[in-house]
Short mmCIF file of N, CA, C and O in Angstrom, two decimals:
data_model
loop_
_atom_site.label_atom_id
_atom_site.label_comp_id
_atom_site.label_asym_id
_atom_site.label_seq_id
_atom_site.Cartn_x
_atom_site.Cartn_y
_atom_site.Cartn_z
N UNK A 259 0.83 -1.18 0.00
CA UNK A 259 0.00 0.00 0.00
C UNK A 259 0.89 1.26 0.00
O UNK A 259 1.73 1.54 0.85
N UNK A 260 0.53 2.00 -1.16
CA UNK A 260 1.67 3.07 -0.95
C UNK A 260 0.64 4.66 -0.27
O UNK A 260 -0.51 5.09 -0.35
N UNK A 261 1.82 5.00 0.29
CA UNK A 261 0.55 6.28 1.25
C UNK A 261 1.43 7.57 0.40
O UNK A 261 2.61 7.77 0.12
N UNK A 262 -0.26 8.51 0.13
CA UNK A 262 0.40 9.73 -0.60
C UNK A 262 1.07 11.01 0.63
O UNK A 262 0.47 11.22 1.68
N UNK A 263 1.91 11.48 0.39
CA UNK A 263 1.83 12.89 1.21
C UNK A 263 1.56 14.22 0.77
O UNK A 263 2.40 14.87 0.14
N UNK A 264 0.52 14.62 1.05
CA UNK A 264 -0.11 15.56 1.00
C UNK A 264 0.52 16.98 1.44
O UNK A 264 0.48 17.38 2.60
N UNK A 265 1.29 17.94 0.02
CA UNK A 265 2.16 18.95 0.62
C UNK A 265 1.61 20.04 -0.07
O UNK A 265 1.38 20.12 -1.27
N UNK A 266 1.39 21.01 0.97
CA UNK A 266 0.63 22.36 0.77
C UNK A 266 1.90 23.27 0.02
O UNK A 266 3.03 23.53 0.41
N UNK A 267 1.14 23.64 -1.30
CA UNK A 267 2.63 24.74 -2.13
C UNK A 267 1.88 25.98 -2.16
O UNK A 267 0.70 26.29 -2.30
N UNK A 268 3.19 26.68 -1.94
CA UNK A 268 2.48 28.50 -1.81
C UNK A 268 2.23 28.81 -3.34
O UNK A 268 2.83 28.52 -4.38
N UNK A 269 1.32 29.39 -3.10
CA UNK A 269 0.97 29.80 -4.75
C UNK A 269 1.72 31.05 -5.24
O UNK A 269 1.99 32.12 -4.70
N UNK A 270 1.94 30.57 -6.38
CA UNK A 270 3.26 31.74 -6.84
C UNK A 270 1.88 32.31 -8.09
O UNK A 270 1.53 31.90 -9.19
N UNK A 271 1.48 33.32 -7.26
CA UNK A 271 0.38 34.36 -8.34
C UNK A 271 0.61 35.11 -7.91
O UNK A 271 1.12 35.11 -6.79
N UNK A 272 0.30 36.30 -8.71
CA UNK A 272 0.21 37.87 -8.59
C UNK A 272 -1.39 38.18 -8.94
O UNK A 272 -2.24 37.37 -9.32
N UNK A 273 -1.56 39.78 -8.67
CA UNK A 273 -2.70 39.99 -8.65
C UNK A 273 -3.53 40.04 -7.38
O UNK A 273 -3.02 39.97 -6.26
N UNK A 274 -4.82 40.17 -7.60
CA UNK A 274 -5.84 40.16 -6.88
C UNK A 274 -5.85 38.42 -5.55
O UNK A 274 -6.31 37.37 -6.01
N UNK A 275 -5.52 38.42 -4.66
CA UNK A 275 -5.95 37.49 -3.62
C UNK A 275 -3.95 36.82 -3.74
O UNK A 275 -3.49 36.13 -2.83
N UNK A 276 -3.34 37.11 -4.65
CA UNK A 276 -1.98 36.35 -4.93
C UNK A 276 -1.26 37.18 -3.79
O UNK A 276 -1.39 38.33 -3.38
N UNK A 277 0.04 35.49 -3.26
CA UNK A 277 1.23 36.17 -2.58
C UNK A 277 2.06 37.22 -3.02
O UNK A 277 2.53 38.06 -2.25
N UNK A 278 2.26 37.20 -4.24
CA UNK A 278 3.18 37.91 -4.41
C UNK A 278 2.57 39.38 -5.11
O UNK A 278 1.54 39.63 -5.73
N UNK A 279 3.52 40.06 -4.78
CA UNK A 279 2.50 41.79 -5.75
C UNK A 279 3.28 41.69 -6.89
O UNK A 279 4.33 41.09 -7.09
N UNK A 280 2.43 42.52 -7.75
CA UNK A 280 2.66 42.51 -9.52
C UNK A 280 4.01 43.37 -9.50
O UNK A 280 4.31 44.22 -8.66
N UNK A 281 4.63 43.03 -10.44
CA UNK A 281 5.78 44.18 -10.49
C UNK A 281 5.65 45.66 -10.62
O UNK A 281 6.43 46.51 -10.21
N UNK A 282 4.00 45.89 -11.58
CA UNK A 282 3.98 47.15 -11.15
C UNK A 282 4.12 47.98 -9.56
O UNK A 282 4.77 48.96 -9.20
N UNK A 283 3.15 47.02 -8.85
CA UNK A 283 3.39 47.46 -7.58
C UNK A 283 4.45 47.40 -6.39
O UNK A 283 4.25 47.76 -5.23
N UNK A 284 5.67 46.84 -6.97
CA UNK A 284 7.01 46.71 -6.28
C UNK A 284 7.13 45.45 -6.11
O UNK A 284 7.76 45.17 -5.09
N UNK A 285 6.75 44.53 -6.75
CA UNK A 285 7.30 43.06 -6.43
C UNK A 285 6.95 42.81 -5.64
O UNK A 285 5.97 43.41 -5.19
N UNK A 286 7.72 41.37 -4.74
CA UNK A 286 8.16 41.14 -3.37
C UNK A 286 6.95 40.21 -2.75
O UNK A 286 6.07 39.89 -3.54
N UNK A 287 6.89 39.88 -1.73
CA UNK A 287 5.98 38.94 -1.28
C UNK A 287 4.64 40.01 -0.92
O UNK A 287 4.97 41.19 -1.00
N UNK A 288 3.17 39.78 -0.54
CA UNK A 288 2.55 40.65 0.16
C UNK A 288 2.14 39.84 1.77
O UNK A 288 2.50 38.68 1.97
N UNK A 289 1.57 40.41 2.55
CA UNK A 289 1.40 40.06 3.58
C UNK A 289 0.68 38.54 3.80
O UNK A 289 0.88 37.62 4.60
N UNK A 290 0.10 38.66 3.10
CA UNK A 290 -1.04 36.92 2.99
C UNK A 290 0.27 36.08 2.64
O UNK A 290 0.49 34.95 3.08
N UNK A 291 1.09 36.78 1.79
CA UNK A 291 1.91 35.60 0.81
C UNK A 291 2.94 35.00 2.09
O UNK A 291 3.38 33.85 2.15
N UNK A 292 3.17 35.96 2.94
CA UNK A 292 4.59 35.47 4.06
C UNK A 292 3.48 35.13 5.30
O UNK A 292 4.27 35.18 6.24
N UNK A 293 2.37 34.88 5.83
CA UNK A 293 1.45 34.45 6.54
C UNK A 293 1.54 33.00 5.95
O UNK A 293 1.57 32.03 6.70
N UNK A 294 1.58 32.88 4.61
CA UNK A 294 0.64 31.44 4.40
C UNK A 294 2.44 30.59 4.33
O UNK A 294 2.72 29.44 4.66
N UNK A 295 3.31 31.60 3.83
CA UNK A 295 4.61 30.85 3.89
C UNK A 295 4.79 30.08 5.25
O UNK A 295 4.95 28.86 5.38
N UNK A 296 4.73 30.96 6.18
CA UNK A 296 4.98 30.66 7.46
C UNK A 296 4.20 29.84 8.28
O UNK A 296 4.67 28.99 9.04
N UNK A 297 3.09 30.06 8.14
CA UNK A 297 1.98 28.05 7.95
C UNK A 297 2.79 27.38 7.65
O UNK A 297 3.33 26.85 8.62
N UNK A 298 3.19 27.11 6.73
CA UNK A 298 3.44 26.07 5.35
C UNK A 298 5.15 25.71 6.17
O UNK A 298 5.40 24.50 6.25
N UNK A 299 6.23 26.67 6.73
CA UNK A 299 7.17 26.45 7.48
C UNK A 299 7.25 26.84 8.46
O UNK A 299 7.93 27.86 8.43
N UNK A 300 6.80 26.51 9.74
CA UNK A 300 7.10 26.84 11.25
C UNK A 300 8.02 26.92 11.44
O UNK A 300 8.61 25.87 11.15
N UNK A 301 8.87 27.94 11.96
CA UNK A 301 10.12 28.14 12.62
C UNK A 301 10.58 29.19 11.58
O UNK A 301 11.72 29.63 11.75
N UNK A 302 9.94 29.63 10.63
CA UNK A 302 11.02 30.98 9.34
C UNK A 302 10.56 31.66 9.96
O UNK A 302 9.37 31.60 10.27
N UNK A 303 11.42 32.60 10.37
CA UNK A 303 11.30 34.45 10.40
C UNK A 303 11.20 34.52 9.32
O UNK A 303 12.11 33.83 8.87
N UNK A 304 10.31 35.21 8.06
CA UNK A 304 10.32 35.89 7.00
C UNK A 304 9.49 36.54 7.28
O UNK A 304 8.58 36.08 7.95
N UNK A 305 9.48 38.28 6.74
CA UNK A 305 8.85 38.90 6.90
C UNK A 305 8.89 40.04 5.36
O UNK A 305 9.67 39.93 4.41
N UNK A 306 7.80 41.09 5.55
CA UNK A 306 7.50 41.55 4.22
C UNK A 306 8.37 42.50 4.63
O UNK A 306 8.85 42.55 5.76
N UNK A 307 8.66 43.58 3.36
CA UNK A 307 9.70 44.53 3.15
C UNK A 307 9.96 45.91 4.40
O UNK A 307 9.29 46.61 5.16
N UNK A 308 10.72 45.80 4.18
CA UNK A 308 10.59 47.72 5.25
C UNK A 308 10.80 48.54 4.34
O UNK A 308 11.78 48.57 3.59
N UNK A 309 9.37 49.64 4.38
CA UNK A 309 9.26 50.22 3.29
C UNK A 309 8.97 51.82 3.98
O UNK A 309 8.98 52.92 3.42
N UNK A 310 8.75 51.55 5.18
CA UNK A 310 8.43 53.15 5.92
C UNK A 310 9.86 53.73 6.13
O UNK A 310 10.93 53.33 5.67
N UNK A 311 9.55 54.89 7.04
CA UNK A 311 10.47 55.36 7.23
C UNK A 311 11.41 54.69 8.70
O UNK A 311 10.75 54.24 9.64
N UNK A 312 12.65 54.69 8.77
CA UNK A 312 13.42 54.03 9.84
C UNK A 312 14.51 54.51 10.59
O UNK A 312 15.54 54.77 9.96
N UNK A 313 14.48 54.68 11.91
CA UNK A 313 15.74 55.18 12.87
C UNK A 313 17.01 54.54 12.07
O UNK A 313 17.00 53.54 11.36
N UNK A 314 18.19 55.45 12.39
CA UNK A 314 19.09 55.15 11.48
C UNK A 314 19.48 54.01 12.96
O UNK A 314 19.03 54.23 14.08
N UNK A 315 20.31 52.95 12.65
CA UNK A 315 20.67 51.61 13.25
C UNK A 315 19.74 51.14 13.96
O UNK A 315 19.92 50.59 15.04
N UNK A 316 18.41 51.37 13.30
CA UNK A 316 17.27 49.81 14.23
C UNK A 316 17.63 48.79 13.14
O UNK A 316 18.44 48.73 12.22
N UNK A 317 16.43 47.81 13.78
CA UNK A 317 16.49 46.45 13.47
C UNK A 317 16.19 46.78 11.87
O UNK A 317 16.94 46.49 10.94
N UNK A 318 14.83 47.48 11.79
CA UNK A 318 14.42 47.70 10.40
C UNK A 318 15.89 47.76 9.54
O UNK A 318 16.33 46.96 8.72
N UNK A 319 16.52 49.12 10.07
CA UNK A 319 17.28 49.90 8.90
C UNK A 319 18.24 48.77 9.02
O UNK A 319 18.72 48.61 7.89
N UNK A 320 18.73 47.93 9.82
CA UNK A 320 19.24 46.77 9.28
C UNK A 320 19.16 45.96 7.97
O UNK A 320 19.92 45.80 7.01
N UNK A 321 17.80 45.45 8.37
CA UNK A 321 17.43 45.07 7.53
C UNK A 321 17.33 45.24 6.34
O UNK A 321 17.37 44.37 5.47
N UNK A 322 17.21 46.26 6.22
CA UNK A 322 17.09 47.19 4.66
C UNK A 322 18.12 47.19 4.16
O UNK A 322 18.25 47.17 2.93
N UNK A 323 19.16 47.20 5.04
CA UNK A 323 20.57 47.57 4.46
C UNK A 323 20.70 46.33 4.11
O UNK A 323 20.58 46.20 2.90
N UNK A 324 20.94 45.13 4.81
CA UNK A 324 21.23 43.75 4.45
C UNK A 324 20.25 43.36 3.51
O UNK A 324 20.17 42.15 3.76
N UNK A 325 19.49 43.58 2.63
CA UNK A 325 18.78 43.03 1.69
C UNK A 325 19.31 43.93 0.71
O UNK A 325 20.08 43.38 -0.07
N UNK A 326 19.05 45.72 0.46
CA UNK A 326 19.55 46.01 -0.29
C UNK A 326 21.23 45.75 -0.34
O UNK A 326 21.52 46.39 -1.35
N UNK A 327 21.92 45.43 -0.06
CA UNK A 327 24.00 44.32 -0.53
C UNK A 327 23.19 43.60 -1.05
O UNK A 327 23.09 43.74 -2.27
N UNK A 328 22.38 42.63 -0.43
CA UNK A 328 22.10 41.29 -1.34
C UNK A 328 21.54 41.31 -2.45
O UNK A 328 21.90 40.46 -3.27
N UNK A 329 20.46 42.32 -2.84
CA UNK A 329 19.49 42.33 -4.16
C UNK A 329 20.80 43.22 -4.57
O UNK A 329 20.75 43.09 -5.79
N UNK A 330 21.80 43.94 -4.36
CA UNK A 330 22.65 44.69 -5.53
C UNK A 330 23.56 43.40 -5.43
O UNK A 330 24.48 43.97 -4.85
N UNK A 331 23.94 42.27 -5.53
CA UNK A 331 24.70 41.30 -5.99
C UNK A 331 23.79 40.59 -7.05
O UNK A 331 24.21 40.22 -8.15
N UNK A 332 22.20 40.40 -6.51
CA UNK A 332 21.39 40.20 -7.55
C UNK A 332 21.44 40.42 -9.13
O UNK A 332 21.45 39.70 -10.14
N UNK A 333 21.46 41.84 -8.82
CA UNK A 333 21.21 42.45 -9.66
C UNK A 333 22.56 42.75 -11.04
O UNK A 333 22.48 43.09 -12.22
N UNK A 334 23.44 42.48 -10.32
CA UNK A 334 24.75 42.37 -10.41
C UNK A 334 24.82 41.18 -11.89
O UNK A 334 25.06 41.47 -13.07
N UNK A 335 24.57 40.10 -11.40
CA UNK A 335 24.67 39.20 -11.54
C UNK A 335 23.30 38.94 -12.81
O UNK A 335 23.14 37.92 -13.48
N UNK A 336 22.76 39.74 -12.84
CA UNK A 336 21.27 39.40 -13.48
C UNK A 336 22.15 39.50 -15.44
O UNK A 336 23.31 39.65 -15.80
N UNK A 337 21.15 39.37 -16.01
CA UNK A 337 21.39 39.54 -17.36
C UNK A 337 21.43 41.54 -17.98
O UNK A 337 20.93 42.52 -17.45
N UNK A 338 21.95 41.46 -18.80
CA UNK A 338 22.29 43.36 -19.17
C UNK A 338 20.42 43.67 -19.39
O UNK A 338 19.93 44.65 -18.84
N UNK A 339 19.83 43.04 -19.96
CA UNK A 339 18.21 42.94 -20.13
C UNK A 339 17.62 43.69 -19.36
O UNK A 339 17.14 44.81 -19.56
N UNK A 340 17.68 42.76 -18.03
CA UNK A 340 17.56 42.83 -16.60
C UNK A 340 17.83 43.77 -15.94
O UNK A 340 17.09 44.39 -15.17
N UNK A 341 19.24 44.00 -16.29
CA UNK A 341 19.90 45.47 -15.03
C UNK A 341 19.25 46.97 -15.55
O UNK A 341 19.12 47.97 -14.84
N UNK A 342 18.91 46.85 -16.83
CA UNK A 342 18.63 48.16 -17.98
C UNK A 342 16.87 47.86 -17.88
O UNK A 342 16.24 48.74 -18.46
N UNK A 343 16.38 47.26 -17.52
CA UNK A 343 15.07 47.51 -17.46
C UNK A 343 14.41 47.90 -16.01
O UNK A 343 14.23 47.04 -15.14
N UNK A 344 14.07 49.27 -15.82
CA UNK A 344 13.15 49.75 -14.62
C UNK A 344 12.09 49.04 -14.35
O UNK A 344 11.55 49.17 -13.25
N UNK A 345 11.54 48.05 -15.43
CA UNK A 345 10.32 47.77 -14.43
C UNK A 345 11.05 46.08 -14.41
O UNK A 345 10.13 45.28 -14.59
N UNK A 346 11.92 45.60 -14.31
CA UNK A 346 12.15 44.62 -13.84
C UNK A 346 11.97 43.97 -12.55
O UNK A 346 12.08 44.80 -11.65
N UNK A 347 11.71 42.70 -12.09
CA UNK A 347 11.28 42.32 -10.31
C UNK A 347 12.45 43.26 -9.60
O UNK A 347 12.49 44.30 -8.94
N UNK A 348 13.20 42.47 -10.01
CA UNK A 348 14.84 43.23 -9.14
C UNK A 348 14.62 44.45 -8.72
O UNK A 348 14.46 44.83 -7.56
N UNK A 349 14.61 45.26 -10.02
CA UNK A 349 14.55 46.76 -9.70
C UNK A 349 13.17 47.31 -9.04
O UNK A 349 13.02 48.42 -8.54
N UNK A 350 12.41 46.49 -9.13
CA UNK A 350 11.07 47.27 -8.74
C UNK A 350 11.18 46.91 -7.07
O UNK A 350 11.02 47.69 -6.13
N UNK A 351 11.49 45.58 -7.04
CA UNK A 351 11.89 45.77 -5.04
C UNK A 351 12.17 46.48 -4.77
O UNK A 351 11.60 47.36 -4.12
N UNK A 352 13.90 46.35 -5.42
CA UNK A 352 14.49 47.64 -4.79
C UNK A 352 14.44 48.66 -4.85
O UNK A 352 15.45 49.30 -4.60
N UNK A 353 13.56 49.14 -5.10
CA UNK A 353 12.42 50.53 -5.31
C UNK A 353 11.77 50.96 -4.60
O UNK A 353 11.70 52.13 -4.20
N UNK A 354 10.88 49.54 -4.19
CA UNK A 354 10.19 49.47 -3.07
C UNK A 354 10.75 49.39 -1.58
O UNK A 354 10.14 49.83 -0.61
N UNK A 355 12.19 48.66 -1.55
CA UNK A 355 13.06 48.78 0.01
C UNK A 355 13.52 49.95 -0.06
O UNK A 355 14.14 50.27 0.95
N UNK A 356 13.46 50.73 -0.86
CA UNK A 356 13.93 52.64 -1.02
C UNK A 356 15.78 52.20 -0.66
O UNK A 356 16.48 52.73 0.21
N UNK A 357 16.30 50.81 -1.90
CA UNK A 357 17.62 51.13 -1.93
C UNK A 357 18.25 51.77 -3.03
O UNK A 357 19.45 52.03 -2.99
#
């Protein structure tokens, strides 16, 4: 008897009710999308972008800083396509993390 396992996948949509936001609207996960992640894996800290304004050395502006190094290696690394197009995911995050 073989037994199935039954594994819940985050839905990779944009749009209306989707985790993730459209690139027009800055990419990136939205709030439902890192809620249902975090169901789906107990124990991730992931959380959605810091996009307000932030004390210079809190946790936030940490954060911001350590994502924007990482999305500019991204981006780095992306195709010339990619780096030269503004409405690209890449660039539209980092648009949205105000790096």
């Amino acid at each position: 008897m073989v037994v199935k396992r039954r594994t819940k996948n985050i839905r990779r949509t944009t749009g209306k009710g989707g985790n993730f936001r459209p690139t027009k609207s800055g990419a990136g996960m939205t709030k439902k999308g890192v809620r249902a992640y975090r169901k789906a894996n107990p124990g991730s800290k992931l959380k959605t972008a810091v996009t307000g304004k932030v004390k210079k050395g809190s946790k936030a502006a940490k954060r911001r800083k350590s994502y924007c190094a990482r999305s500019a290696g991204q981006l780095k690394r992306s195709s010339a396509k990619t780096k030269n197009n503004p409405n690209s995911r890449i660039r539209q995050a980092r648009r949205r993390w105000k790096c």
